[in-house]
Amino acid sequence: SIFLNFKFLILNSPAPNPLPDTSGERGKTGFTLIEVIVAIAILAISLVMIMQLFSGGLRVSRTSRDYTRAIVYAKDKMEELHIEPLQGSGEFEDGFKWESEVYPFDEYEEKLENTDINLLKIKVKVIWSNIANQQKSVELVSLNIIEKEKLQIHAASYNTQ
């Protein structure tokens, strides 16, 4: 009796239809070719925009790194020139170049006439080339107090502009 009931269930169940439903209704199980193409186009445009954002971020990061490195080099060179104020130029090991100018600061010469000190104007310029081979630079300017005796000793190396 159980065997007959099982056989009855199998024979009376509807057979699965291997062909898709072609009645007037639109299929509910898939996407049309146009929908797939539009989705891929939106995905491609989004991916391109995200990649441009990343490359722009990397470019800005490199520029910021270069300016920071140039400022640190200029400050280090400025500290050296406050100890020994000499004009010159040179290059750091990573391609950054520097130039320095040292000359008397004449604006307060009359006020400092009766003292034994004088002011020096020190300029340090750091120059480098970016990826596009454009020259970039940072320039620091400072005043340094120096004794008049030392000023006469180093006078030969100063630019008297």
PDB file of C-alpha atoms in Angstrom:
ATOM      1  CA  SER A   1       0.000   0.000   0.000  1.00  0.00           C
ATOM      2  CA  ILE A   2       2.835   2.434   0.696  1.00  0.00           C
ATOM      3  CA  PHE A   3       4.419   1.426  -2.580  1.00  0.00           C
ATOM      4  CA  LEU A   4       1.213   2.159  -4.464  1.00  0.00           C
ATOM      5  CA  ASN A   5       0.794   5.572  -2.835  1.00  0.00           C
ATOM      6  CA  PHE A   6       4.379   6.507  -3.761  1.00  0.00           C
ATOM      7  CA  LYS A   7       3.840   5.330  -7.347  1.00  0.00           C
ATOM      8  CA  PHE A   8       0.610   7.331  -7.522  1.00  0.00           C
ATOM      9  CA  LEU A   9       2.424  10.505  -6.351  1.00  0.00           C
ATOM     10  CA  ILE A  10       5.155  10.145  -8.927  1.00  0.00           C
ATOM     11  CA  LEU A  11       2.755   9.525 -11.796  1.00  0.00           C
ATOM     12  CA  ASN A  12       0.429  12.418 -10.877  1.00  0.00           C
ATOM     13  CA  SER A  13       3.104  15.121 -10.292  1.00  0.00           C
ATOM     14  CA  PRO A  14       3.564  17.561 -13.179  1.00  0.00           C
ATOM     15  CA  ALA A  15       6.686  17.105 -15.303  1.00  0.00           C
ATOM     16  CA  PRO A  16       9.250  19.964 -15.241  1.00  0.00           C
ATOM     17  CA  ASN A  17       9.246  22.112 -18.381  1.00  0.00           C
ATOM     18  CA  PRO A  18      12.786  22.295 -19.846  1.00  0.00           C
ATOM     19  CA  LEU A  19      11.901  25.169 -22.208  1.00  0.00           C
ATOM     20  CA  PRO A  20      11.580  28.787 -21.004  1.00  0.00           C
ATOM     21  CA  ASP A  21       8.158  30.352 -20.681  1.00  0.00           C
ATOM     22  CA  THR A  22       7.361  32.014 -24.000  1.00  0.00           C
ATOM     23  CA  SER A  23       3.896  33.162 -23.126  1.00  0.00           C
ATOM     24  CA  GLY A  24       3.312  36.919 -23.557  1.00  0.00           C
ATOM     25  CA  GLU A  25       4.837  37.684 -20.122  1.00  0.00           C
ATOM     26  CA  ARG A  26       8.392  38.957 -19.798  1.00  0.00           C
ATOM     27  CA  GLY A  27      10.779  36.455 -18.190  1.00  0.00           C
ATOM     28  CA  LYS A  28      11.283  37.076 -14.501  1.00  0.00           C
ATOM     29  CA  THR A  29      14.508  35.135 -14.047  1.00  0.00           C
ATOM     30  CA  GLY A  30      17.163  36.958 -16.127  1.00  0.00           C
ATOM     31  CA  PHE A  31      18.484  40.223 -17.559  1.00  0.00           C
ATOM     32  CA  THR A  32      18.205  41.447 -21.094  1.00  0.00           C
ATOM     33  CA  LEU A  33      21.295  42.155 -23.161  1.00  0.00           C
ATOM     34  CA  ILE A  34      20.697  45.930 -22.965  1.00  0.00           C
ATOM     35  CA  GLU A  35      20.522  45.804 -19.153  1.00  0.00           C
ATOM     36  CA  VAL A  36      23.813  43.901 -18.999  1.00  0.00           C
ATOM     37  CA  ILE A  37      25.525  46.358 -21.372  1.00  0.00           C
ATOM     38  CA  VAL A  38      24.299  49.386 -19.378  1.00  0.00           C
ATOM     39  CA  ALA A  39      25.450  47.796 -16.107  1.00  0.00           C
ATOM     40  CA  ILE A  40      28.917  47.072 -17.543  1.00  0.00           C
ATOM     41  CA  ALA A  41      29.189  50.636 -18.904  1.00  0.00           C
ATOM     42  CA  ILE A  42      28.288  52.126 -15.505  1.00  0.00           C
ATOM     43  CA  LEU A  43      30.778  49.820 -13.799  1.00  0.00           C
ATOM     44  CA  ALA A  44      33.542  50.761 -16.278  1.00  0.00           C
ATOM     45  CA  ILE A  45      32.943  54.502 -15.879  1.00  0.00           C
ATOM     46  CA  SER A  46      32.963  54.163 -12.085  1.00  0.00           C
ATOM     47  CA  LEU A  47      36.180  52.149 -12.174  1.00  0.00           C
ATOM     48  CA  VAL A  48      37.920  54.727 -14.381  1.00  0.00           C
ATOM     49  CA  MET A  49      36.876  57.560 -12.047  1.00  0.00           C
ATOM     50  CA  ILE A  50      38.148  55.695  -8.980  1.00  0.00           C
ATOM     51  CA  MET A  51      41.489  55.001 -10.668  1.00  0.00           C
ATOM     52  CA  GLN A  52      41.846  58.690 -11.583  1.00  0.00           C
ATOM     53  CA  LEU A  53      41.198  59.636  -7.963  1.00  0.00           C
ATOM     54  CA  PHE A  54      43.930  57.268  -6.804  1.00  0.00           C
ATOM     55  CA  SER A  55      46.457  58.516  -9.354  1.00  0.00           C
ATOM     56  CA  GLY A  56      45.642  62.142  -8.476  1.00  0.00           C
ATOM     57  CA  GLY A  57      46.117  61.340  -4.803  1.00  0.00           C
ATOM     58  CA  LEU A  58      49.493  59.764  -5.500  1.00  0.00           C
ATOM     59  CA  ARG A  59      50.565  62.802  -7.544  1.00  0.00           C
ATOM     60  CA  VAL A  60      49.580  65.206  -4.764  1.00  0.00           C
ATOM     61  CA  SER A  61      51.329  63.008  -2.212  1.00  0.00           C
ATOM     62  CA  ARG A  62      54.569  63.075  -4.213  1.00  0.00           C
ATOM     63  CA  THR A  63      54.397  66.865  -4.634  1.00  0.00           C
ATOM     64  CA  SER A  64      53.815  67.304  -0.921  1.00  0.00           C
ATOM     65  CA  ARG A  65      56.736  64.995  -0.142  1.00  0.00           C
ATOM     66  CA  ASP A  66      59.039  66.978  -2.455  1.00  0.00           C
ATOM     67  CA  TYR A  67      58.067  70.334  -0.913  1.00  0.00           C
ATOM     68  CA  THR A  68      58.495  68.953   2.604  1.00  0.00           C
ATOM     69  CA  ARG A  69      61.919  67.549   1.753  1.00  0.00           C
ATOM     70  CA  ALA A  70      62.960  70.873   0.157  1.00  0.00           C
ATOM     71  CA  ILE A  71      61.863  72.847   3.224  1.00  0.00           C
ATOM     72  CA  VAL A  72      63.778  70.520   5.560  1.00  0.00           C
ATOM     73  CA  TYR A  73      66.904  70.835   3.381  1.00  0.00           C
ATOM     74  CA  ALA A  74      66.561  74.641   3.299  1.00  0.00           C
ATOM     75  CA  LYS A  75      66.149  74.836   7.089  1.00  0.00           C
ATOM     76  CA  ASP A  76      69.189  72.591   7.639  1.00  0.00           C
ATOM     77  CA  LYS A  77      71.285  74.684   5.266  1.00  0.00           C
ATOM     78  CA  MET A  78      70.023  77.894   6.911  1.00  0.00           C
ATOM     79  CA  GLU A  79      71.169  76.595  10.315  1.00  0.00           C
ATOM     80  CA  GLU A  80      74.620  75.871   8.865  1.00  0.00           C
ATOM     81  CA  LEU A  81      74.788  79.375   7.401  1.00  0.00           C
ATOM     82  CA  HIS A  82      73.854  80.986  10.716  1.00  0.00           C
ATOM     83  CA  ILE A  83      76.976  79.364  12.178  1.00  0.00           C
ATOM     84  CA  GLU A  84      79.261  80.024   9.206  1.00  0.00           C
ATOM     85  CA  PRO A  85      77.663  82.567   6.820  1.00  0.00           C
ATOM     86  CA  LEU A  86      79.189  81.841   3.410  1.00  0.00           C
ATOM     87  CA  GLN A  87      77.761  81.994  -0.101  1.00  0.00           C
ATOM     88  CA  GLY A  88      77.753  78.889  -2.170  1.00  0.00           C
ATOM     89  CA  SER A  89      75.846  76.173  -3.927  1.00  0.00           C
ATOM     90  CA  GLY A  90      75.728  72.430  -3.961  1.00  0.00           C
ATOM     91  CA  GLU A  91      73.626  69.344  -4.345  1.00  0.00           C
ATOM     92  CA  PHE A  92      72.057  66.925  -1.897  1.00  0.00           C
ATOM     93  CA  GLU A  93      72.351  63.184  -2.548  1.00  0.00           C
ATOM     94  CA  ASP A  94      68.795  62.803  -3.934  1.00  0.00           C
ATOM     95  CA  GLY A  95      69.000  65.417  -6.704  1.00  0.00           C
ATOM     96  CA  PHE A  96      67.880  68.506  -4.778  1.00  0.00           C
ATOM     97  CA  LYS A  97      70.210  71.466  -5.333  1.00  0.00           C
ATOM     98  CA  TRP A  98      70.813  74.459  -3.090  1.00  0.00           C
ATOM     99  CA  GLU A  99      72.104  77.994  -3.514  1.00  0.00           C
ATOM    100  CA  SER A 100      72.874  80.513  -0.802  1.00  0.00           C
ATOM    101  CA  GLU A 101      73.376  84.254  -0.822  1.00  0.00           C
ATOM    102  CA  VAL A 102      74.800  86.176   2.125  1.00  0.00           C
ATOM    103  CA  TYR A 103      75.139  89.940   2.207  1.00  0.00           C
ATOM    104  CA  PRO A 104      74.924  92.813   4.691  1.00  0.00           C
ATOM    105  CA  PHE A 105      71.419  93.985   5.487  1.00  0.00           C
ATOM    106  CA  ASP A 106      71.713  97.744   4.983  1.00  0.00           C
ATOM    107  CA  GLU A 107      68.244  98.895   6.066  1.00  0.00           C
ATOM    108  CA  TYR A 108      69.272  99.312   9.709  1.00  0.00           C
ATOM    109  CA  GLU A 109      72.874 100.355   9.076  1.00  0.00           C
ATOM    110  CA  GLU A 110      72.348 103.852  10.530  1.00  0.00           C
ATOM    111  CA  LYS A 111      70.727 102.497  13.692  1.00  0.00           C
ATOM    112  CA  LEU A 112      73.516  99.954  14.205  1.00  0.00           C
ATOM    113  CA  GLU A 113      76.336 102.428  13.496  1.00  0.00           C
ATOM    114  CA  ASN A 114      77.336 102.907  17.145  1.00  0.00           C
ATOM    115  CA  THR A 115      77.167  99.217  18.016  1.00  0.00           C
ATOM    116  CA  ASP A 116      79.604  96.383  17.456  1.00  0.00           C
ATOM    117  CA  ILE A 117      77.064  94.219  15.624  1.00  0.00           C
ATOM    118  CA  ASN A 118      75.725  94.145  12.099  1.00  0.00           C
ATOM    119  CA  LEU A 119      72.928  92.298  10.312  1.00  0.00           C
ATOM    120  CA  LEU A 120      73.385  89.811   7.498  1.00  0.00           C
ATOM    121  CA  LYS A 121      70.642  88.775   5.136  1.00  0.00           C
ATOM    122  CA  ILE A 122      70.831  85.072   4.326  1.00  0.00           C
ATOM    123  CA  LYS A 123      68.884  83.503   1.465  1.00  0.00           C
ATOM    124  CA  VAL A 124      68.729  79.772   0.868  1.00  0.00           C
ATOM    125  CA  LYS A 125      67.071  78.410  -2.248  1.00  0.00           C
ATOM    126  CA  VAL A 126      66.437  74.699  -2.805  1.00  0.00           C
ATOM    127  CA  ILE A 127      65.697  73.630  -6.392  1.00  0.00           C
ATOM    128  CA  TRP A 128      64.455  70.318  -7.795  1.00  0.00           C
ATOM    129  CA  SER A 129      62.691  68.900 -10.850  1.00  0.00           C
ATOM    130  CA  ASN A 130      59.336  67.160 -10.577  1.00  0.00           C
ATOM    131  CA  ILE A 131      58.102  64.197 -12.647  1.00  0.00           C
ATOM    132  CA  ALA A 132      57.075  66.484 -15.530  1.00  0.00           C
ATOM    133  CA  ASN A 133      60.656  67.856 -15.500  1.00  0.00           C
ATOM    134  CA  GLN A 134      59.448  71.279 -14.315  1.00  0.00           C
ATOM    135  CA  GLN A 135      61.760  73.181 -11.999  1.00  0.00           C
ATOM    136  CA  LYS A 136      60.346  73.820  -8.532  1.00  0.00           C
ATOM    137  CA  SER A 137      61.980  75.777  -5.735  1.00  0.00           C
ATOM    138  CA  VAL A 138      61.641  76.872  -2.131  1.00  0.00           C
ATOM    139  CA  GLU A 139      63.401  79.949  -0.787  1.00  0.00           C
ATOM    140  CA  LEU A 140      63.977  80.878   2.855  1.00  0.00           C
ATOM    141  CA  VAL A 141      65.240  84.293   3.938  1.00  0.00           C
ATOM    142  CA  SER A 142      66.595  85.127   7.374  1.00  0.00           C
ATOM    143  CA  LEU A 143      68.567  87.792   9.201  1.00  0.00           C
ATOM    144  CA  ASN A 144      71.622  86.953  11.257  1.00  0.00           C
ATOM    145  CA  ILE A 145      73.377  89.109  13.821  1.00  0.00           C
ATOM    146  CA  ILE A 146      77.147  89.128  13.412  1.00  0.00           C
ATOM    147  CA  GLU A 147      79.906  91.048  15.125  1.00  0.00           C
ATOM    148  CA  LYS A 148      81.484  93.744  12.949  1.00  0.00           C
ATOM    149  CA  GLU A 149      84.920  92.108  13.341  1.00  0.00           C
ATOM    150  CA  LYS A 150      83.611  88.832  11.876  1.00  0.00           C
ATOM    151  CA  LEU A 151      81.831  90.765   9.142  1.00  0.00           C
ATOM    152  CA  GLN A 152      85.148  92.222   7.992  1.00  0.00           C
ATOM    153  CA  ILE A 153      86.773  88.779   8.036  1.00  0.00           C
ATOM    154  CA  HIS A 154      84.039  87.267   5.842  1.00  0.00           C
ATOM    155  CA  ALA A 155      83.451  90.386   3.730  1.00  0.00           C
ATOM    156  CA  ALA A 156      85.317  88.923   0.766  1.00  0.00           C
ATOM    157  CA  SER A 157      82.803  86.100   0.420  1.00  0.00           C
ATOM    158  CA  TYR A 158      79.662  88.265   0.644  1.00  0.00           C
ATOM    159  CA  ASN A 159      77.849  89.602  -2.335  1.00  0.00           C
ATOM    160  CA  THR A 160      77.537  93.371  -1.845  1.00  0.00           C
ATOM    161  CA  GLN A 161      74.324  93.894  -3.794  1.00  0.00           C
TER     162      GLN A 161
END
